[in-house]
XYZ file of C-alpha atoms in Angstrom:
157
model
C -27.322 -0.805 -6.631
C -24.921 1.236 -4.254
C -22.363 0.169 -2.348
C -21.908 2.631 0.763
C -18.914 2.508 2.901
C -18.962 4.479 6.320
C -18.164 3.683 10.164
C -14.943 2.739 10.965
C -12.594 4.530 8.774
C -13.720 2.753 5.394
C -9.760 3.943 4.065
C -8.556 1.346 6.483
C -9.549 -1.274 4.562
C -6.469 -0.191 2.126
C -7.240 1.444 -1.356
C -6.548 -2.678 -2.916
C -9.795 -4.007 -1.240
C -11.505 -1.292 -2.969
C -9.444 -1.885 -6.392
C -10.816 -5.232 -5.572
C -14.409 -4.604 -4.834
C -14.569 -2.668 -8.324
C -13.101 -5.490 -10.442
C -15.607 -7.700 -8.642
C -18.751 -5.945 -9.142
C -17.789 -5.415 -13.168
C -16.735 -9.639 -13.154
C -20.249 -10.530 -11.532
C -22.775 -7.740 -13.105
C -23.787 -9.329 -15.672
C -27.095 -7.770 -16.097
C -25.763 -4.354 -16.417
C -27.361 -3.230 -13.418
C -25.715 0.339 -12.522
C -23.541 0.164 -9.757
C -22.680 3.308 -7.439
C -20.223 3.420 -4.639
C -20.112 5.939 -1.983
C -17.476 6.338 1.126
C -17.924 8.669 3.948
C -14.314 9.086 5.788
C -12.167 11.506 7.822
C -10.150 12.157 4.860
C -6.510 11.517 6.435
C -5.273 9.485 4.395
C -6.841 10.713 0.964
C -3.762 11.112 -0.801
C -3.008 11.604 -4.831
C -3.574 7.999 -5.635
C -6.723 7.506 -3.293
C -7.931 10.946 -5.238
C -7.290 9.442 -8.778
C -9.019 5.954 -8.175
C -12.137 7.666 -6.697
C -12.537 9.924 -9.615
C -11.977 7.512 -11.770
C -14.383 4.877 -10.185
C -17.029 7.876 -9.625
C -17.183 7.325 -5.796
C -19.442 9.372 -4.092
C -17.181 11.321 -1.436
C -18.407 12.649 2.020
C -15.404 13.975 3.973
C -16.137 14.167 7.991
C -14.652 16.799 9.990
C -15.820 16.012 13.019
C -12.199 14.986 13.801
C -11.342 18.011 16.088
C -7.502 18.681 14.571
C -8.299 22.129 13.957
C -10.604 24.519 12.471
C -11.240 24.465 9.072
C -11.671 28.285 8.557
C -8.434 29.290 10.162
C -5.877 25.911 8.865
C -6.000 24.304 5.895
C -6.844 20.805 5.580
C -3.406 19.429 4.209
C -1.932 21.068 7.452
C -4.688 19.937 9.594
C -3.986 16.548 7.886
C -0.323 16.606 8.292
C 0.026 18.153 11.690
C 0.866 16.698 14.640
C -2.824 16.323 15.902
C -3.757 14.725 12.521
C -1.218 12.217 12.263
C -0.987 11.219 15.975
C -5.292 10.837 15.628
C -4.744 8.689 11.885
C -2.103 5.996 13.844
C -4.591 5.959 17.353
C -6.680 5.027 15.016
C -5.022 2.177 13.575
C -4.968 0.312 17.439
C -7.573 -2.508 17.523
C -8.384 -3.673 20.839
C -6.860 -7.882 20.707
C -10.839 -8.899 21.220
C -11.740 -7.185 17.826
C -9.041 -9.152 15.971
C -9.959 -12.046 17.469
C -13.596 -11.864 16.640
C -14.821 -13.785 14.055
C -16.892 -11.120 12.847
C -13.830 -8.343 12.842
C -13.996 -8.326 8.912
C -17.227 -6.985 9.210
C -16.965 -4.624 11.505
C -13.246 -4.021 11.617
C -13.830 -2.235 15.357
C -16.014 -0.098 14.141
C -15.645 4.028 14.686
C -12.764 5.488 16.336
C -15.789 7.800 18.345
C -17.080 4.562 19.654
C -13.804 3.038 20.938
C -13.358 6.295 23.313
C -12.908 7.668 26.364
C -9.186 5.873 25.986
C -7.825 3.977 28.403
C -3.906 4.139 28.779
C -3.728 6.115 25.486
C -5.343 3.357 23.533
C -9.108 3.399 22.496
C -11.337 0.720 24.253
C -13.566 -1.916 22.731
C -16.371 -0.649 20.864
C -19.172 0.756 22.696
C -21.498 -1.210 20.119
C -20.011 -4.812 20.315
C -22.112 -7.031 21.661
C -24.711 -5.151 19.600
C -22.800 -6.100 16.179
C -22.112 -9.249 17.311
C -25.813 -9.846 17.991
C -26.652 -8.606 14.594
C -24.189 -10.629 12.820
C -24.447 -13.411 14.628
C -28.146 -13.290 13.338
C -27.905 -12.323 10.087
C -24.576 -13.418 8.780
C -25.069 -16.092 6.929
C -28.121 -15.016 5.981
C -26.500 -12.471 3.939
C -23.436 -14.602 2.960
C -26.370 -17.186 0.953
C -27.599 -14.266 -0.507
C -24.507 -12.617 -2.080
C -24.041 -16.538 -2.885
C -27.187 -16.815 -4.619
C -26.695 -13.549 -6.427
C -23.411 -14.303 -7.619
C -24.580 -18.061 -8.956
C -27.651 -15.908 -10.728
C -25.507 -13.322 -11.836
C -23.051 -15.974 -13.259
């Protein structure tokens, strides 16, 4: 079974929700099944302690540089990371249009990519261009899926 994180900026979720997720999936596999995680991400806010729980949780990495802070065969990627470009891109990032929060399905989704929320508007990036598509989907399949992780966790005892 793999667990694949991407869209978004799967780091946002905070490096405890995955601490989390990995404690969960050893508590409920009891069949032994093997378990693989993957994230894809930007990789701004990868830092020593991020590094050491991926490695030690074997994540599959995939680090995006489609970010546009520099080039990555004339800067480094710490400075990239670090630099004013970088950081002012990481905390733009962080700015949730007030619909998102307030949708029920924001957990989900949490706004999904940063590419999707743009061209800005005032500086600040706009609801997702895929909304009302998401919401469709969940709206349709949510609970759906919430039985079934239900089920499998009452299976998996």
């Amino acid at each position: 079974m793999t667990f694949a994180f991407q869209g978004g900026g799967p780091t946002l979720a905070g490096l405890d929700f995955y601490k989390e997720l990995v404690e969960y999936q050893k508590k409920y596999n009891s069949k032994n099944i093997k378990v693989n995680n993957s994230i894809q991400t930007n990789g701004m806010v990868i830092d020593e302690q991020w590094s050491r729980f991926l490695a030690a949780g074997k994540f599959l990495v995939g680090i995006s540089l489609d970010w546009y802070l520099g080039n990555i065969r004339d800067t480094g990627f710490d400075e990239m990371k670090n630099s004013r470009n970088g950081t002012g891109f990481v905390e733009v990032s962080k700015i949730i249009d007030p619909e998102c929060r307030e949708c029920r399905h924001f957990q989900l989704c949490r706004g999904g990519c940063r590419r999707t929320r743009e061209p800005f508007e005032n500086g600040r990036p706009v609801l997702n261009y895929y909304c009302s598509a998401y919401k469709d989907f969940f709206d349709y399949s949510g609970e759906r899926l919430k039985r079934m992780a239900q089920y499998l966790m009452v299976r998996n005892g």
